[in-house]
PDB file of C-alpha atoms in Angstrom:
ATOM      1  CA  UNK A   1      85.454 130.412 118.945  1.00  0.00           C
ATOM      2  CA  UNK A   2      84.343 129.123 122.318  1.00  0.00           C
ATOM      3  CA  UNK A   3      84.296 125.364 122.417  1.00  0.00           C
ATOM      4  CA  UNK A   4      81.390 123.405 124.361  1.00  0.00           C
ATOM      5  CA  UNK A   5      80.913 125.122 127.737  1.00  0.00           C
ATOM      6  CA  UNK A   6      79.510 123.337 130.603  1.00  0.00           C
ATOM      7  CA  UNK A   7      78.575 124.253 134.048  1.00  0.00           C
ATOM      8  CA  UNK A   8      79.073 124.082 136.857  1.00  0.00           C
ATOM      9  CA  UNK A   9      82.610 122.218 136.573  1.00  0.00           C
ATOM     10  CA  UNK A  10      82.576 120.420 140.212  1.00  0.00           C
ATOM     11  CA  UNK A  11      79.103 120.078 142.233  1.00  0.00           C
ATOM     12  CA  UNK A  12      78.713 118.073 145.285  1.00  0.00           C
ATOM     13  CA  UNK A  13      75.352 116.860 146.468  1.00  0.00           C
ATOM     14  CA  UNK A  14      73.901 114.262 148.861  1.00  0.00           C
ATOM     15  CA  UNK A  15      71.675 111.311 148.305  1.00  0.00           C
ATOM     16  CA  UNK A  16      68.022 112.524 147.626  1.00  0.00           C
ATOM     17  CA  UNK A  17      68.732 115.594 146.115  1.00  0.00           C
ATOM     18  CA  UNK A  18      68.237 116.821 142.354  1.00  0.00           C
ATOM     19  CA  UNK A  19      71.041 118.293 140.285  1.00  0.00           C
ATOM     20  CA  UNK A  20      70.941 120.401 136.934  1.00  0.00           C
ATOM     21  CA  UNK A  21      73.590 120.688 134.701  1.00  0.00           C
ATOM     22  CA  UNK A  22      74.226 122.878 131.825  1.00  0.00           C
ATOM     23  CA  UNK A  23      75.878 122.683 128.670  1.00  0.00           C
ATOM     24  CA  UNK A  24      76.130 125.430 125.505  1.00  0.00           C
ATOM     25  CA  UNK A  25      77.159 123.690 122.241  1.00  0.00           C
ATOM     26  CA  UNK A  26      79.695 125.432 119.808  1.00  0.00           C
ATOM     27  CA  UNK A  27      77.942 128.249 117.866  1.00  0.00           C
ATOM     28  CA  UNK A  28      75.937 126.629 115.069  1.00  0.00           C
ATOM     29  CA  UNK A  29      75.866 123.310 116.146  1.00  0.00           C
ATOM     30  CA  UNK A  30      72.211 122.003 116.766  1.00  0.00           C
ATOM     31  CA  UNK A  31      72.906 118.305 118.382  1.00  0.00           C
ATOM     32  CA  UNK A  32      73.883 118.196 122.045  1.00  0.00           C
ATOM     33  CA  UNK A  33      74.463 114.536 123.624  1.00  0.00           C
ATOM     34  CA  UNK A  34      75.143 113.842 127.183  1.00  0.00           C
ATOM     35  CA  UNK A  35      77.559 111.146 128.492  1.00  0.00           C
ATOM     36  CA  UNK A  36      78.159 109.437 131.778  1.00  0.00           C
ATOM     37  CA  UNK A  37      81.545 108.692 132.602  1.00  0.00           C
ATOM     38  CA  UNK A  38      82.369 106.439 135.911  1.00  0.00           C
ATOM     39  CA  UNK A  39      86.018 106.792 137.261  1.00  0.00           C
ATOM     40  CA  UNK A  40      88.078 104.210 135.417  1.00  0.00           C
ATOM     41  CA  UNK A  41      85.343 103.403 132.557  1.00  0.00           C
ATOM     42  CA  UNK A  42      84.386 105.169 129.184  1.00  0.00           C
ATOM     43  CA  UNK A  43      81.545 107.282 128.699  1.00  0.00           C
ATOM     44  CA  UNK A  44      78.188 105.974 128.348  1.00  0.00           C
ATOM     45  CA  UNK A  45      75.092 107.437 126.312  1.00  0.00           C
ATOM     46  CA  UNK A  46      72.639 108.859 128.235  1.00  0.00           C
ATOM     47  CA  UNK A  47      70.550 111.248 125.603  1.00  0.00           C
ATOM     48  CA  UNK A  48      70.869 113.050 122.481  1.00  0.00           C
ATOM     49  CA  UNK A  49      68.827 116.096 121.653  1.00  0.00           C
ATOM     50  CA  UNK A  50      68.506 117.722 117.787  1.00  0.00           C
ATOM     51  CA  UNK A  51      66.495 120.547 117.132  1.00  0.00           C
ATOM     52  CA  UNK A  52      64.844 120.377 120.499  1.00  0.00           C
ATOM     53  CA  UNK A  53      63.851 116.824 120.432  1.00  0.00           C
ATOM     54  CA  UNK A  54      65.044 114.099 121.834  1.00  0.00           C
ATOM     55  CA  UNK A  55      66.487 111.914 119.409  1.00  0.00           C
ATOM     56  CA  UNK A  56      68.140 108.738 121.514  1.00  0.00           C
ATOM     57  CA  UNK A  57      68.065 107.668 125.040  1.00  0.00           C
ATOM     58  CA  UNK A  58      70.309 105.182 126.479  1.00  0.00           C
ATOM     59  CA  UNK A  59      70.123 102.734 129.221  1.00  0.00           C
ATOM     60  CA  UNK A  60      69.332 105.069 132.395  1.00  0.00           C
ATOM     61  CA  UNK A  61      66.508 105.313 134.779  1.00  0.00           C
ATOM     62  CA  UNK A  62      63.676 107.843 134.581  1.00  0.00           C
ATOM     63  CA  UNK A  63      65.313 109.932 137.461  1.00  0.00           C
ATOM     64  CA  UNK A  64      67.450 111.202 134.457  1.00  0.00           C
ATOM     65  CA  UNK A  65      66.033 113.688 131.844  1.00  0.00           C
ATOM     66  CA  UNK A  66      67.016 116.340 129.789  1.00  0.00           C
ATOM     67  CA  UNK A  67      65.942 119.383 127.536  1.00  0.00           C
ATOM     68  CA  UNK A  68      67.254 121.323 124.667  1.00  0.00           C
ATOM     69  CA  UNK A  69      66.573 124.977 124.109  1.00  0.00           C
ATOM     70  CA  UNK A  70      65.605 127.096 121.241  1.00  0.00           C
ATOM     71  CA  UNK A  71      69.341 128.266 121.295  1.00  0.00           C
ATOM     72  CA  UNK A  72      70.310 124.807 121.354  1.00  0.00           C
ATOM     73  CA  UNK A  73      71.762 124.756 125.069  1.00  0.00           C
ATOM     74  CA  UNK A  74      70.600 122.123 127.290  1.00  0.00           C
ATOM     75  CA  UNK A  75      70.234 120.748 130.536  1.00  0.00           C
ATOM     76  CA  UNK A  76      70.494 117.536 132.146  1.00  0.00           C
ATOM     77  CA  UNK A  77      68.610 116.812 135.278  1.00  0.00           C
ATOM     78  CA  UNK A  78      68.878 114.096 138.037  1.00  0.00           C
ATOM     79  CA  UNK A  79      66.575 113.296 140.307  1.00  0.00           C
ATOM     80  CA  UNK A  80      66.559 111.403 143.669  1.00  0.00           C
ATOM     81  CA  UNK A  81      70.368 111.147 143.487  1.00  0.00           C
ATOM     82  CA  UNK A  82      72.360 108.150 144.315  1.00  0.00           C
ATOM     83  CA  UNK A  83      75.663 107.310 145.318  1.00  0.00           C
ATOM     84  CA  UNK A  84      76.312 105.807 142.299  1.00  0.00           C
ATOM     85  CA  UNK A  85      75.261 108.720 140.122  1.00  0.00           C
ATOM     86  CA  UNK A  86      78.914 110.603 141.015  1.00  0.00           C
ATOM     87  CA  UNK A  87      80.882 110.712 137.798  1.00  0.00           C
ATOM     88  CA  UNK A  88      81.868 113.435 135.311  1.00  0.00           C
ATOM     89  CA  UNK A  89      79.084 114.385 133.051  1.00  0.00           C
ATOM     90  CA  UNK A  90      80.009 115.148 129.638  1.00  0.00           C
ATOM     91  CA  UNK A  91      78.340 116.812 126.935  1.00  0.00           C
ATOM     92  CA  UNK A  92      78.708 117.162 123.252  1.00  0.00           C
ATOM     93  CA  UNK A  93      77.889 118.974 120.258  1.00  0.00           C
ATOM     94  CA  UNK A  94      77.934 118.440 116.763  1.00  0.00           C
ATOM     95  CA  UNK A  95      76.427 120.246 113.840  1.00  0.00           C
ATOM     96  CA  UNK A  96      73.568 117.797 112.776  1.00  0.00           C
ATOM     97  CA  UNK A  97      72.197 114.763 113.938  1.00  0.00           C
ATOM     98  CA  UNK A  98      74.443 112.256 112.094  1.00  0.00           C
ATOM     99  CA  UNK A  99      77.116 113.803 110.131  1.00  0.00           C
ATOM    100  CA  UNK A 100      79.387 111.120 108.470  1.00  0.00           C
ATOM    101  CA  UNK A 101      82.341 112.973 108.608  1.00  0.00           C
ATOM    102  CA  UNK A 102      81.763 114.851 112.005  1.00  0.00           C
ATOM    103  CA  UNK A 103      83.525 114.763 114.830  1.00  0.00           C
ATOM    104  CA  UNK A 104      82.015 115.068 118.164  1.00  0.00           C
ATOM    105  CA  UNK A 105      83.357 117.980 120.251  1.00  0.00           C
ATOM    106  CA  UNK A 106      83.040 117.539 123.899  1.00  0.00           C
ATOM    107  CA  UNK A 107      83.312 119.544 126.866  1.00  0.00           C
ATOM    108  CA  UNK A 108      85.341 119.731 130.069  1.00  0.00           C
ATOM    109  CA  UNK A 109      82.620 118.071 131.812  1.00  0.00           C
ATOM    110  CA  UNK A 110      80.824 118.696 135.162  1.00  0.00           C
ATOM    111  CA  UNK A 111      82.265 116.246 138.198  1.00  0.00           C
ATOM    112  CA  UNK A 112      79.466 115.040 140.270  1.00  0.00           C
ATOM    113  CA  UNK A 113      80.136 113.943 143.740  1.00  0.00           C
ATOM    114  CA  UNK A 114      77.289 112.340 145.372  1.00  0.00           C
ATOM    115  CA  UNK A 115      78.038 111.813 149.326  1.00  0.00           C
TER     116      UNK A 115
ATOM    117  CA  UNK B   1      73.380  95.300 121.468  1.00  0.00           C
ATOM    118  CA  UNK B   2      76.718  96.967 120.343  1.00  0.00           C
ATOM    119  CA  UNK B   3      80.037  95.849 122.445  1.00  0.00           C
ATOM    120  CA  UNK B   4      83.466  97.762 122.166  1.00  0.00           C
ATOM    121  CA  UNK B   5      86.270  96.118 123.637  1.00  0.00           C
ATOM    122  CA  UNK B   6      90.026  97.258 123.750  1.00  0.00           C
ATOM    123  CA  UNK B   7      93.199  95.882 124.852  1.00  0.00           C
ATOM    124  CA  UNK B   8      95.137  96.057 126.553  1.00  0.00           C
ATOM    125  CA  UNK B   9      93.632  97.942 129.050  1.00  0.00           C
ATOM    126  CA  UNK B  10      96.785  99.171 130.942  1.00  0.00           C
ATOM    127  CA  UNK B  11     100.206  99.728 128.675  1.00  0.00           C
ATOM    128  CA  UNK B  12     103.164 100.594 130.180  1.00  0.00           C
ATOM    129  CA  UNK B  13     106.104 100.995 127.869  1.00  0.00           C
ATOM    130  CA  UNK B  14     109.519 102.741 127.069  1.00  0.00           C
ATOM    131  CA  UNK B  15     110.222 105.990 125.221  1.00  0.00           C
ATOM    132  CA  UNK B  16     111.186 104.869 121.741  1.00  0.00           C
ATOM    133  CA  UNK B  17     109.250 102.060 121.706  1.00  0.00           C
ATOM    134  CA  UNK B  18     106.459 100.965 119.322  1.00  0.00           C
ATOM    135  CA  UNK B  19     103.288  99.477 120.122  1.00  0.00           C
ATOM    136  CA  UNK B  20      99.583  98.945 118.957  1.00  0.00           C
ATOM    137  CA  UNK B  21      96.254  99.181 120.905  1.00  0.00           C
ATOM    138  CA  UNK B  22      93.222  97.157 119.452  1.00  0.00           C
ATOM    139  CA  UNK B  23      89.640  97.978 119.403  1.00  0.00           C
ATOM    140  CA  UNK B  24      87.257  94.956 118.462  1.00  0.00           C
ATOM    141  CA  UNK B  25      83.561  95.742 118.109  1.00  0.00           C
ATOM    142  CA  UNK B  26      80.409  93.461 117.541  1.00  0.00           C
ATOM    143  CA  UNK B  27      78.140  94.919 115.036  1.00  0.00           C
ATOM    144  CA  UNK B  28      78.208  96.906 111.893  1.00  0.00           C
ATOM    145  CA  UNK B  29      79.420 100.195 112.287  1.00  0.00           C
ATOM    146  CA  UNK B  30      79.763 103.237 109.875  1.00  0.00           C
ATOM    147  CA  UNK B  31      82.041 105.171 111.730  1.00  0.00           C
ATOM    148  CA  UNK B  32      84.789 104.889 114.318  1.00  0.00           C
ATOM    149  CA  UNK B  33      86.463 107.580 116.569  1.00  0.00           C
ATOM    150  CA  UNK B  34      89.741 107.727 118.584  1.00  0.00           C
ATOM    151  CA  UNK B  35      89.598 110.019 121.556  1.00  0.00           C
ATOM    152  CA  UNK B  36      92.658 110.830 124.117  1.00  0.00           C
ATOM    153  CA  UNK B  37      91.858 111.932 127.556  1.00  0.00           C
ATOM    154  CA  UNK B  38      94.017 113.182 130.356  1.00  0.00           C
ATOM    155  CA  UNK B  39      93.617 112.871 133.920  1.00  0.00           C
ATOM    156  CA  UNK B  40      90.555 114.846 135.235  1.00  0.00           C
ATOM    157  CA  UNK B  41      90.180 116.365 131.715  1.00  0.00           C
ATOM    158  CA  UNK B  42      87.756 115.874 128.620  1.00  0.00           C
ATOM    159  CA  UNK B  43      87.979 113.921 125.506  1.00  0.00           C
ATOM    160  CA  UNK B  44      90.123 115.150 122.664  1.00  0.00           C
ATOM    161  CA  UNK B  45      89.365 113.958 119.408  1.00  0.00           C
ATOM    162  CA  UNK B  46      92.229 112.521 117.631  1.00  0.00           C
ATOM    163  CA  UNK B  47      90.584 110.473 114.259  1.00  0.00           C
ATOM    164  CA  UNK B  48      87.478 109.802 112.547  1.00  0.00           C
ATOM    165  CA  UNK B  49      87.499 106.369 110.494  1.00  0.00           C
ATOM    166  CA  UNK B  50      84.696 106.348 108.060  1.00  0.00           C
ATOM    167  CA  UNK B  51      85.425 103.271 105.572  1.00  0.00           C
ATOM    168  CA  UNK B  52      87.239  99.860 105.167  1.00  0.00           C
ATOM    169  CA  UNK B  53      90.751  99.998 104.751  1.00  0.00           C
ATOM    170  CA  UNK B  54      90.729 103.929 106.202  1.00  0.00           C
ATOM    171  CA  UNK B  55      93.952 104.899 107.498  1.00  0.00           C
ATOM    172  CA  UNK B  56      94.969 108.156 109.332  1.00  0.00           C
ATOM    173  CA  UNK B  57      98.384 109.536 111.111  1.00  0.00           C
ATOM    174  CA  UNK B  58      99.188 112.579 113.044  1.00  0.00           C
ATOM    175  CA  UNK B  59     102.074 112.702 114.527  1.00  0.00           C
ATOM    176  CA  UNK B  60     103.318 109.579 116.050  1.00  0.00           C
ATOM    177  CA  UNK B  61      99.898 108.186 116.157  1.00  0.00           C
ATOM    178  CA  UNK B  62      98.514 106.060 112.971  1.00  0.00           C
ATOM    179  CA  UNK B  63      94.689 104.754 113.257  1.00  0.00           C
ATOM    180  CA  UNK B  64      93.362 102.294 111.149  1.00  0.00           C
ATOM    181  CA  UNK B  65      89.878 100.405 110.170  1.00  0.00           C
ATOM    182  CA  UNK B  66      88.944  97.000 109.033  1.00  0.00           C
ATOM    183  CA  UNK B  67      85.249  96.957 109.038  1.00  0.00           C
ATOM    184  CA  UNK B  68      85.006  93.319 107.544  1.00  0.00           C
ATOM    185  CA  UNK B  69      87.038  92.144 110.855  1.00  0.00           C
ATOM    186  CA  UNK B  70      85.403  94.838 113.123  1.00  0.00           C
ATOM    187  CA  UNK B  71      88.788  95.790 114.197  1.00  0.00           C
ATOM    188  CA  UNK B  72      90.609  99.042 114.369  1.00  0.00           C
ATOM    189  CA  UNK B  73      94.111  99.448 115.606  1.00  0.00           C
ATOM    190  CA  UNK B  74      95.737 102.803 117.148  1.00  0.00           C
ATOM    191  CA  UNK B  75      99.700 102.146 116.347  1.00  0.00           C
ATOM    192  CA  UNK B  76     102.344 104.370 118.209  1.00  0.00           C
ATOM    193  CA  UNK B  77     105.431 105.008 116.784  1.00  0.00           C
ATOM    194  CA  UNK B  78     108.628 105.933 118.678  1.00  0.00           C
ATOM    195  CA  UNK B  79     106.480 106.769 122.029  1.00  0.00           C
ATOM    196  CA  UNK B  80     107.441 110.128 124.005  1.00  0.00           C
ATOM    197  CA  UNK B  81     106.132 110.641 127.603  1.00  0.00           C
ATOM    198  CA  UNK B  82     103.690 113.252 126.162  1.00  0.00           C
ATOM    199  CA  UNK B  83     101.791 110.353 124.770  1.00  0.00           C
ATOM    200  CA  UNK B  84     100.823 109.026 128.280  1.00  0.00           C
ATOM    201  CA  UNK B  85      96.998 109.165 128.530  1.00  0.00           C
ATOM    202  CA  UNK B  86      94.018 107.173 128.007  1.00  0.00           C
ATOM    203  CA  UNK B  87      93.018 106.370 124.850  1.00  0.00           C
ATOM    204  CA  UNK B  88      89.321 105.188 124.004  1.00  0.00           C
ATOM    205  CA  UNK B  89      87.671 103.938 120.963  1.00  0.00           C
ATOM    206  CA  UNK B  90      83.961 104.526 120.043  1.00  0.00           C
ATOM    207  CA  UNK B  91      81.773 103.158 117.568  1.00  0.00           C
ATOM    208  CA  UNK B  92      78.685 104.746 115.786  1.00  0.00           C
ATOM    209  CA  UNK B  93      76.036 101.981 114.967  1.00  0.00           C
ATOM    210  CA  UNK B  94      74.342 102.624 111.836  1.00  0.00           C
ATOM    211  CA  UNK B  95      70.960 103.364 112.985  1.00  0.00           C
ATOM    212  CA  UNK B  96      71.739 105.500 116.000  1.00  0.00           C
ATOM    213  CA  UNK B  97      72.543 108.620 114.406  1.00  0.00           C
ATOM    214  CA  UNK B  98      75.590 109.984 116.642  1.00  0.00           C
ATOM    215  CA  UNK B  99      75.346 108.085 119.298  1.00  0.00           C
ATOM    216  CA  UNK B 100      78.752 106.889 120.547  1.00  0.00           C
ATOM    217  CA  UNK B 101      79.774 103.069 122.309  1.00  0.00           C
ATOM    218  CA  UNK B 102      83.103 103.588 123.718  1.00  0.00           C
ATOM    219  CA  UNK B 103      85.525 101.151 124.592  1.00  0.00           C
ATOM    220  CA  UNK B 104      86.831 100.728 128.363  1.00  0.00           C
ATOM    221  CA  UNK B 105      90.083 102.701 127.634  1.00  0.00           C
ATOM    222  CA  UNK B 106      93.744 102.008 127.445  1.00  0.00           C
ATOM    223  CA  UNK B 107      95.677 103.613 130.014  1.00  0.00           C
ATOM    224  CA  UNK B 108      98.894 104.232 128.446  1.00  0.00           C
ATOM    225  CA  UNK B 109     102.051 105.525 130.440  1.00  0.00           C
ATOM    226  CA  UNK B 110     105.291 106.097 128.894  1.00  0.00           C
ATOM    227  CA  UNK B 111     108.503 105.620 130.886  1.00  0.00           C
ATOM    228  CA  UNK B 112     111.702 107.403 130.140  1.00  0.00           C
TER     229      UNK B 112
END
């Protein structure tokens, strides 16, 4: 079975541009979460979607938005890119929204560089 | 606001030695995770700890959880070079669904 897949793997943008990152969860998983990992730090929570609805949002500006599609895949959009948005963006999937014994499975990430 | 602190942040050790990484968190939690991350790679799940006193072991790694002290430890026994990586603990706050709050990570280097 395929794991969590993310695309693209690498992306270079300039300040002010917009970017869309994509994530396909593990088959059967209905929850997708997005995390931002700046070099040398732990990942920070951006969004969680479950059953196509936003279920949680981290401390990120409104330039960050996301959605989940009927097939449970997800997109993360970032507008008006800043240099500080350069990071590894990780997508994680889980079967449900709050499974006590569940693991979150992470994709390989999209490395975004903003110049 | 939930805070998660790991120490040490950097750890250099020799093969064959033992060491412990500590993870403290600031509020009540019902789940704690340990992840491993190799340079340029994603996060690999190591352990999920759910209850006070939980202990899990996989190979040379053993994780434990003390919910009263809000402390988890990751113990490394007889380290080998292949364990070199960054290790993160992550905590789920009871009311936040599956939202993880990560520590800063411990960068482990095992030297021959």
